[in-house]
């Protein structure tokens, strides 16, 4: 276990992080997949993790460049698009910071797991003020935590901040904000499909032009973020990938219905069959692992009433 993995586990064990993304939560609880994306394997040992379903459910139905933000915030869409997804998420908040930095611990983790030699791992996330705490919402890991814990897990440097007051005043953000209810060609609309696509193409062309041509002599980071980071993760190729995924849903992860109730892995994971593999060998292995969960504490000795009361108590402190 490398430093990133150990510190993430420490944060989970101390209830310092909570996952709003269901798939991220399951991975944090120990589930894993092989080469086949839908081949979900149960963990031999369940890790402590919490899932906060209400976060995505309670967000208004906004659109980012004609794509539903609540879908884009799920890990199967947001991976690799952190800059754009942070901007999309910011549409829900009046005051925020968009932070771009290098994740030192994760860069080392990535190098070890992939036999790569990257010098840095550039990443963007959003920070809001929640209950007088600087709170991080990270769209790639689908998690919420306090800023100090985030720094502890990832060991960040080269920190650059864009404040909401700065971002809200520029043309590209105002362009995005005005279109939070515009639906793209992959979704139901009263307009004919050709008309919708024509309108969408015009919007995309205008958006990309504004991104590429943005200039700010007083704030070089804001200019770099818009012309490079945002543009690279929300250009026509990126949006085509999103549109194809949302419309045709070719990968099983896109089809998974996220639970609507909050979950705590120690209490709920053995009863959760949402990710049970469709592959026979894995399904049989998962069933055997599930049986082993009860070897130390037989089901007949579990005090159901006490367990329910404990669950209620834990859920009240989820977030």
Short mmCIF file of C-alpha atoms in Angstrom, two decimals:
data_model
loop_
_atom_site.label_atom_id
_atom_site.label_comp_id
_atom_site.label_asym_id
_atom_site.label_seq_id
_atom_site.Cartn_x
_atom_site.Cartn_y
_atom_site.Cartn_z
CA UNK A 1 0.00 0.00 0.00
CA UNK A 2 1.58 3.30 -1.10
CA UNK A 3 1.29 6.65 0.70
CA UNK A 4 -1.77 7.82 -1.27
CA UNK A 5 -3.65 4.57 -0.60
CA UNK A 6 -2.73 4.55 3.10
CA UNK A 7 -3.80 8.14 3.65
CA UNK A 8 -7.06 7.67 1.76
CA UNK A 9 -7.78 4.64 3.95
CA UNK A 10 -6.92 6.66 7.07
CA UNK A 11 -9.36 9.36 6.00
CA UNK A 12 -12.11 6.80 5.37
CA UNK A 13 -11.49 5.04 8.68
CA UNK A 14 -11.82 8.37 10.49
CA UNK A 15 -14.95 9.39 8.55
CA UNK A 16 -13.13 12.34 6.98
CA UNK A 17 -14.38 11.63 3.45
CA UNK A 18 -17.77 10.77 2.04
CA UNK A 19 -18.47 9.70 -1.54
CA UNK A 20 -21.34 11.18 -3.52
CA UNK A 21 -20.46 8.95 -6.47
CA UNK A 22 -21.71 5.39 -6.00
CA UNK A 23 -18.97 3.66 -8.03
CA UNK A 24 -16.25 5.59 -6.20
CA UNK A 25 -17.87 4.56 -2.92
CA UNK A 26 -17.87 0.89 -3.92
CA UNK A 27 -14.22 1.00 -4.92
CA UNK A 28 -13.42 2.69 -1.62
CA UNK A 29 -15.26 -0.14 0.15
CA UNK A 30 -12.98 -2.63 -1.60
CA UNK A 31 -14.87 -3.66 -4.75
CA UNK A 32 -12.76 -3.95 -7.89
CA UNK A 33 -13.00 -4.82 -11.57
CA UNK A 34 -10.70 -6.79 -13.82
CA UNK A 35 -10.07 -6.18 -17.50
CA UNK A 36 -13.81 -6.38 -18.18
CA UNK A 37 -15.47 -3.19 -17.02
CA UNK A 38 -18.65 -4.79 -15.65
CA UNK A 39 -16.85 -7.65 -13.87
CA UNK A 40 -17.35 -6.31 -10.35
CA UNK A 41 -15.70 -8.40 -7.64
CA UNK A 42 -16.70 -8.35 -3.98
CA UNK A 43 -13.90 -7.57 -1.52
CA UNK A 44 -12.75 -10.31 0.84
CA UNK A 45 -12.63 -7.60 3.48
CA UNK A 46 -15.06 -4.67 3.41
CA UNK A 47 -13.36 -1.32 4.00
CA UNK A 48 -15.07 1.50 5.85
CA UNK A 49 -16.71 3.92 3.40
CA UNK A 50 -19.78 6.14 3.24
CA UNK A 51 -22.07 7.09 0.35
CA UNK A 52 -24.04 10.34 0.32
CA UNK A 53 -26.84 9.79 -2.21
CA UNK A 54 -28.65 13.04 -1.51
CA UNK A 55 -25.87 15.20 -2.94
CA UNK A 56 -26.57 14.39 -6.61
CA UNK A 57 -30.29 13.91 -6.06
CA UNK A 58 -30.77 17.38 -4.56
CA UNK A 59 -28.89 19.30 -7.22
CA UNK A 60 -31.12 21.21 -9.67
CA UNK A 61 -31.25 19.90 -13.22
CA UNK A 62 -28.66 22.19 -14.77
CA UNK A 63 -26.89 21.64 -18.08
CA UNK A 64 -23.28 22.35 -18.99
CA UNK A 65 -22.96 22.97 -22.73
CA UNK A 66 -26.23 21.04 -23.19
CA UNK A 67 -25.16 18.07 -21.03
CA UNK A 68 -26.85 17.22 -17.69
CA UNK A 69 -24.42 18.23 -14.96
CA UNK A 70 -25.65 15.56 -12.55
CA UNK A 71 -24.63 12.90 -15.09
CA UNK A 72 -21.26 14.49 -15.83
CA UNK A 73 -20.40 14.50 -12.12
CA UNK A 74 -20.53 10.68 -12.03
CA UNK A 75 -17.11 9.04 -12.17
CA UNK A 76 -17.77 7.19 -15.43
CA UNK A 77 -18.08 10.57 -17.19
CA UNK A 78 -15.90 12.90 -15.13
CA UNK A 79 -12.62 10.94 -15.22
CA UNK A 80 -10.11 12.89 -17.29
CA UNK A 81 -12.36 15.97 -17.46
CA UNK A 82 -11.68 17.48 -14.02
CA UNK A 83 -11.21 21.06 -15.27
CA UNK A 84 -14.52 21.19 -17.15
CA UNK A 85 -16.42 19.26 -14.46
CA UNK A 86 -15.21 21.63 -11.74
CA UNK A 87 -16.59 24.54 -13.76
CA UNK A 88 -19.84 22.64 -14.36
CA UNK A 89 -20.20 21.95 -10.63
CA UNK A 90 -19.51 25.59 -9.78
CA UNK A 91 -22.78 26.57 -11.50
CA UNK A 92 -24.62 25.45 -8.34
CA UNK A 93 -22.76 27.79 -5.98
CA UNK A 94 -22.60 31.56 -5.47
CA UNK A 95 -19.21 31.56 -3.79
CA UNK A 96 -16.44 29.07 -4.55
CA UNK A 97 -12.80 28.57 -5.44
CA UNK A 98 -11.56 26.52 -8.37
CA UNK A 99 -8.16 25.14 -7.45
CA UNK A 100 -5.67 23.66 -9.90
CA UNK A 101 -2.62 21.95 -8.44
CA UNK A 102 -0.24 19.00 -8.60
CA UNK A 103 -1.19 15.85 -6.65
CA UNK A 104 2.21 14.61 -5.47
CA UNK A 105 1.09 11.43 -3.72
CA UNK A 106 -1.27 10.46 -6.51
CA UNK A 107 1.41 11.05 -9.17
CA UNK A 108 3.66 8.57 -7.32
CA UNK A 109 0.74 6.13 -6.98
CA UNK A 110 -0.01 6.45 -10.71
CA UNK A 111 3.62 5.78 -11.61
CA UNK A 112 3.75 2.65 -9.45
CA UNK A 113 0.48 1.22 -10.75
CA UNK A 114 1.06 1.97 -14.43
CA UNK A 115 4.87 1.73 -14.65
CA UNK A 116 4.88 5.32 -15.86
CA UNK A 117 7.23 8.19 -15.07
CA UNK A 118 5.08 11.30 -15.02
CA UNK A 119 6.59 14.33 -13.28
CA UNK A 120 3.29 15.70 -12.01
CA UNK A 121 -0.44 15.03 -11.93
CA UNK A 122 -2.27 18.28 -12.71
CA UNK A 123 -5.75 18.32 -11.27
CA UNK A 124 -8.65 20.71 -10.61
CA UNK A 125 -11.30 20.61 -7.89
CA UNK A 126 -13.76 23.03 -6.30
CA UNK A 127 -13.76 24.42 -2.75
CA UNK A 128 -16.84 25.85 -1.04
CA UNK A 129 -17.55 27.13 2.46
CA UNK A 130 -19.72 24.58 4.29
CA UNK A 131 -20.46 24.99 8.00
CA UNK A 132 -17.54 27.46 8.25
CA UNK A 133 -15.13 24.91 6.78
CA UNK A 134 -13.28 24.98 3.49
CA UNK A 135 -14.83 21.92 1.88
CA UNK A 136 -13.52 20.15 -1.22
CA UNK A 137 -15.82 18.54 -3.77
CA UNK A 138 -13.75 16.48 -6.18
CA UNK A 139 -15.52 15.34 -9.35
CA UNK A 140 -12.87 12.75 -10.33
CA UNK A 141 -12.96 10.86 -7.03
CA UNK A 142 -16.64 11.69 -6.50
CA UNK A 143 -15.97 12.66 -2.92
CA UNK A 144 -16.44 15.43 -0.37
CA UNK A 145 -13.95 16.24 2.38
CA UNK A 146 -12.41 19.17 4.23
CA UNK A 147 -9.48 20.99 2.64
CA UNK A 148 -6.94 19.89 5.28
CA UNK A 149 -7.83 16.23 4.79
CA UNK A 150 -7.60 16.63 1.02
CA UNK A 151 -4.09 18.06 1.37
CA UNK A 152 -3.17 15.21 3.73
CA UNK A 153 -4.32 12.55 1.25
CA UNK A 154 -2.86 13.97 -1.95
CA UNK A 155 0.01 16.20 -0.74
CA UNK A 156 -0.64 19.07 -3.15
CA UNK A 157 1.69 21.75 -4.45
CA UNK A 158 1.83 24.34 -7.27
CA UNK A 159 -1.54 25.58 -6.03
CA UNK A 160 -3.36 28.11 -8.21
CA UNK A 161 -6.74 29.53 -7.25
CA UNK A 162 -9.55 31.13 -9.24
CA UNK A 163 -12.12 32.86 -7.04
CA UNK A 164 -15.78 32.89 -8.00
CA UNK A 165 -15.76 36.68 -8.28
CA UNK A 166 -13.06 36.43 -10.95
CA UNK A 167 -14.67 33.63 -12.94
CA UNK A 168 -18.19 35.05 -12.89
CA UNK A 169 -17.07 38.29 -14.50
CA UNK A 170 -15.64 36.80 -17.69
CA UNK A 171 -17.53 36.20 -20.91
CA UNK A 172 -17.05 32.42 -21.15
CA UNK A 173 -18.56 31.78 -17.72
CA UNK A 174 -21.49 34.07 -18.41
CA UNK A 175 -22.00 32.23 -21.71
CA UNK A 176 -22.14 28.88 -19.87
CA UNK A 177 -24.34 30.25 -17.06
CA UNK A 178 -26.97 31.61 -19.46
CA UNK A 179 -27.40 28.15 -20.99
CA UNK A 180 -27.92 26.01 -17.89
CA UNK A 181 -31.34 24.92 -19.15
CA UNK A 182 -30.36 24.29 -22.80
CA UNK A 183 -30.69 20.61 -23.76
CA UNK A 184 -28.51 19.05 -26.45
CA UNK A 185 -29.38 16.84 -29.45
CA UNK A 186 -29.18 13.57 -27.50
CA UNK A 187 -32.19 14.40 -25.36
CA UNK A 188 -35.91 14.80 -25.82
CA UNK A 189 -36.95 18.14 -27.24
CA UNK A 190 -39.93 19.72 -28.90
CA UNK A 191 -37.67 20.85 -31.74
CA UNK A 192 -36.90 18.59 -34.66
CA UNK A 193 -33.64 16.68 -34.18
CA UNK A 194 -31.91 18.52 -37.07
CA UNK A 195 -32.86 21.88 -35.60
CA UNK A 196 -31.58 20.86 -32.19
CA UNK A 197 -28.28 19.68 -33.63
CA UNK A 198 -27.87 22.87 -35.68
CA UNK A 199 -28.47 24.98 -32.58
CA UNK A 200 -26.07 22.82 -30.57
CA UNK A 201 -23.33 23.06 -33.24
CA UNK A 202 -23.62 26.85 -33.34
CA UNK A 203 -23.42 27.04 -29.55
CA UNK A 204 -20.34 24.80 -29.49
CA UNK A 205 -18.60 26.83 -32.21
CA UNK A 206 -19.22 30.07 -30.30
CA UNK A 207 -18.10 28.53 -27.01
CA UNK A 208 -14.83 27.21 -28.42
CA UNK A 209 -14.03 30.54 -30.07
CA UNK A 210 -14.55 32.40 -26.78
CA UNK A 211 -12.33 29.88 -24.97
CA UNK A 212 -9.49 30.01 -27.48
CA UNK A 213 -9.50 33.80 -27.77
CA UNK A 214 -9.77 34.64 -24.08
CA UNK A 215 -7.03 36.98 -22.87
CA UNK A 216 -6.32 38.42 -19.43
CA UNK A 217 -3.16 40.47 -18.94
CA UNK A 218 -3.87 40.83 -15.20
CA UNK A 219 -4.38 37.15 -14.42
CA UNK A 220 -2.16 34.75 -16.35
CA UNK A 221 -3.46 31.68 -14.51
CA UNK A 222 -7.09 32.47 -15.33
CA UNK A 223 -6.12 32.91 -18.98
CA UNK A 224 -4.21 29.60 -18.99
CA UNK A 225 -7.05 27.80 -17.26
CA UNK A 226 -9.62 28.98 -19.82
CA UNK A 227 -7.54 28.65 -23.00
CA UNK A 228 -5.81 25.39 -22.06
CA UNK A 229 -7.41 23.48 -19.15
CA UNK A 230 -11.07 24.25 -19.82
CA UNK A 231 -10.69 24.13 -23.59
CA UNK A 232 -8.86 20.78 -23.55
CA UNK A 233 -11.60 19.14 -21.46
CA UNK A 234 -14.67 20.62 -23.14
CA UNK A 235 -13.81 20.97 -26.83
CA UNK A 236 -15.79 19.34 -29.63
CA UNK A 237 -14.00 15.96 -29.28
CA UNK A 238 -14.71 15.83 -25.53
CA UNK A 239 -18.33 16.78 -26.00
CA UNK A 240 -18.76 14.18 -28.74
CA UNK A 241 -17.50 11.52 -26.32
CA UNK A 242 -19.98 12.67 -23.70
CA UNK A 243 -22.83 12.79 -26.21
CA UNK A 244 -22.12 9.28 -27.49
CA UNK A 245 -21.86 7.91 -23.95
CA UNK A 246 -25.04 9.57 -22.74
CA UNK A 247 -27.03 8.66 -25.82
CA UNK A 248 -25.89 5.12 -26.59
CA UNK A 249 -24.61 4.01 -23.16
CA UNK A 250 -22.21 1.35 -24.50
CA UNK A 251 -20.52 0.61 -21.14
CA UNK A 252 -22.21 -1.08 -18.20
CA UNK A 253 -21.07 1.63 -15.73
CA UNK A 254 -23.26 4.16 -17.54
CA UNK A 255 -26.32 1.96 -17.02
CA UNK A 256 -26.01 1.46 -13.27
CA UNK A 257 -28.83 3.00 -11.29
CA UNK A 258 -27.30 4.80 -8.32
CA UNK A 259 -29.00 3.97 -4.99
CA UNK A 260 -31.23 6.74 -3.67
CA UNK A 261 -30.46 6.05 -0.01
CA UNK A 262 -27.26 6.84 1.90
CA UNK A 263 -25.03 3.84 2.57
CA UNK A 264 -22.43 2.81 5.11
CA UNK A 265 -20.30 -0.08 3.87
CA UNK A 266 -19.98 -1.98 7.18
CA UNK A 267 -23.76 -2.04 7.58
CA UNK A 268 -25.00 -2.14 3.99
CA UNK A 269 -22.42 -3.63 1.65
CA UNK A 270 -23.32 -7.28 2.08
CA UNK A 271 -26.94 -6.51 1.17
CA UNK A 272 -26.05 -4.46 -1.90
CA UNK A 273 -26.28 -6.44 -5.14
CA UNK A 274 -26.28 -3.47 -7.53
CA UNK A 275 -22.83 -4.33 -8.87
CA UNK A 276 -23.03 -8.13 -8.70
CA UNK A 277 -21.15 -9.37 -11.76
CA UNK A 278 -23.12 -10.84 -14.69
CA UNK A 279 -20.24 -13.26 -15.33
CA UNK A 280 -20.81 -16.76 -13.96
CA UNK A 281 -17.37 -17.39 -12.43
CA UNK A 282 -17.25 -14.04 -10.68
CA UNK A 283 -20.86 -14.36 -9.58
CA UNK A 284 -20.10 -17.70 -7.91
CA UNK A 285 -16.96 -16.29 -6.28
CA UNK A 286 -18.92 -13.28 -5.00
CA UNK A 287 -21.51 -15.61 -3.46
CA UNK A 288 -18.81 -17.52 -1.56
CA UNK A 289 -17.22 -14.31 -0.33
CA UNK A 290 -20.63 -13.11 0.84
CA UNK A 291 -21.07 -16.31 2.90
CA UNK A 292 -17.72 -15.67 4.60
CA UNK A 293 -18.90 -12.27 5.84
CA UNK A 294 -20.98 -14.11 8.46
CA UNK A 295 -18.43 -16.63 9.76
CA UNK A 296 -17.35 -14.53 12.74
CA UNK A 297 -20.84 -13.22 13.65
CA UNK A 298 -23.70 -15.59 12.77
CA UNK A 299 -26.85 -13.80 11.50
CA UNK A 300 -28.93 -15.32 14.30
CA UNK A 301 -26.90 -13.42 16.89
CA UNK A 302 -27.30 -10.01 15.31
CA UNK A 303 -29.54 -7.67 17.31
CA UNK A 304 -31.64 -6.20 14.46
CA UNK A 305 -33.17 -3.41 16.53
CA UNK A 306 -29.78 -2.33 17.85
CA UNK A 307 -28.35 -2.44 14.33
CA UNK A 308 -31.14 -0.19 12.98
CA UNK A 309 -30.67 2.33 15.78
CA UNK A 310 -26.95 2.41 15.12
CA UNK A 311 -27.57 2.96 11.39
CA UNK A 312 -29.90 5.89 12.11
CA UNK A 313 -27.29 7.43 14.39
CA UNK A 314 -24.57 7.04 11.76
CA UNK A 315 -26.69 8.45 8.94
CA UNK A 316 -27.42 11.59 10.98
CA UNK A 317 -23.68 12.22 11.01
CA UNK A 318 -23.00 11.31 7.38
CA UNK A 319 -22.46 14.87 6.21
#
